[in-house]
C-alpha atoms as one frame of an Amber mdcrd trajectory, in Angstrom:
protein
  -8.179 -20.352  -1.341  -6.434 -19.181   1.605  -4.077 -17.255  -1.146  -6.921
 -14.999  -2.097  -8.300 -14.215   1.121  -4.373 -13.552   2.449  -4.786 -10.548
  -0.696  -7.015  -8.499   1.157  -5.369  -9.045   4.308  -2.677  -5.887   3.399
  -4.404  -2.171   3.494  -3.323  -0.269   0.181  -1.734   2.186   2.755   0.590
  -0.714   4.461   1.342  -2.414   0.644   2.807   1.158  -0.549   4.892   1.189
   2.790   5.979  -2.590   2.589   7.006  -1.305  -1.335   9.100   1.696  -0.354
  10.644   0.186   2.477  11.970  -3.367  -0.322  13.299  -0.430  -2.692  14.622
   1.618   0.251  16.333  -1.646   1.206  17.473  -2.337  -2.738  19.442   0.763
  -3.083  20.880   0.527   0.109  22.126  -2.459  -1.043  23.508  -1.416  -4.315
  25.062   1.898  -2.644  27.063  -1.041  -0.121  27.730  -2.798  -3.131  29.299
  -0.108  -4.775  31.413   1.149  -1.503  33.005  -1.991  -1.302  34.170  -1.990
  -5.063  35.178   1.426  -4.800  37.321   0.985  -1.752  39.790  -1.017  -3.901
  40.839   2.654  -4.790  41.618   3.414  -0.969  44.223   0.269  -0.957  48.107
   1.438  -0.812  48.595  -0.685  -3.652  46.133   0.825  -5.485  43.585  -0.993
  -8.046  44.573  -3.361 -11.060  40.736  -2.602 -12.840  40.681  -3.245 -16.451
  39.385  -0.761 -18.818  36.062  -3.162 -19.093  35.990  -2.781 -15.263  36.533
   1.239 -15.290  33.423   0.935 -17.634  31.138  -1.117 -16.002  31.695   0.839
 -12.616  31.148   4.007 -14.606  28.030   2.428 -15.375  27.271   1.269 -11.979
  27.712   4.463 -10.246  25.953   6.782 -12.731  22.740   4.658 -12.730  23.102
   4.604  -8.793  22.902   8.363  -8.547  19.856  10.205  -8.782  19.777  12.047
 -12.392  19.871  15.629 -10.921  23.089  14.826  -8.380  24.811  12.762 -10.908
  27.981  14.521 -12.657  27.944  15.608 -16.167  30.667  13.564 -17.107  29.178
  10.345 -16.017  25.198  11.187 -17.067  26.537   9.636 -20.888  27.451   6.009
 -18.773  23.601   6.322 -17.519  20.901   3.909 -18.676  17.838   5.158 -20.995
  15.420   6.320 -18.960  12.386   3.521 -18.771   9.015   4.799 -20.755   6.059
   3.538 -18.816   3.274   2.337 -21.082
C-alpha cells in the first residue's frame, strides 16, 4: 500500500527533473568512460588496440556524440536511430 501512495508523492514537474538529471548523470558517465579509454592514445608508448578495439571505440564515440556534432566519417559507426511506437 504504502508503494502506491509513495506514487503520488513526486509532482510531474519534479519526476521530469529527477529524469533529466539520471540521463544528465548517464552521459556524463559514458563521456568519463570514454576519456579514460581514449587517453591510452596520450601514453609515450602509445596504444596496442586491436582492430576489434579501433571498432568498437569507433562505435562508442560516434553514438556518444550528438548526430549534428558528430563527424562524417564516424556517422556510418553510429547506431540506427530508435523508432518510437
Amino acid at each position: 500500500m504504502t508503494r502506491f501512495n509513495d506514487q503520488f508523492c513526486e509532482t510531474p514537474y519534479e519526476r521530469n527533473e529527477r529524469r533529466r538529471k539520471a540521463r544528465h548523470q548517464q552521459a556524463l558517465a559514458t563521456l568519463h568512460g570514454l576519456i579514460v579509454d581514449l587517453s591510452a592514445g596520450l601514453a609515450d608508448e602509445g596504444p596496442d588496440w586491436s582492430l576489434d578495439g579501433f571498432l568498437a571505440l569507433r562505435k562508442r564515440v560516434a553514438n556518444a556524440l550528438p548526430p549534428d556534432k558528430c563527424p562524417d566519417w564516424l556517422k556510418p559507426y553510429r547506431d540506427p536511430p530508435m523508432v518510437q511506437s
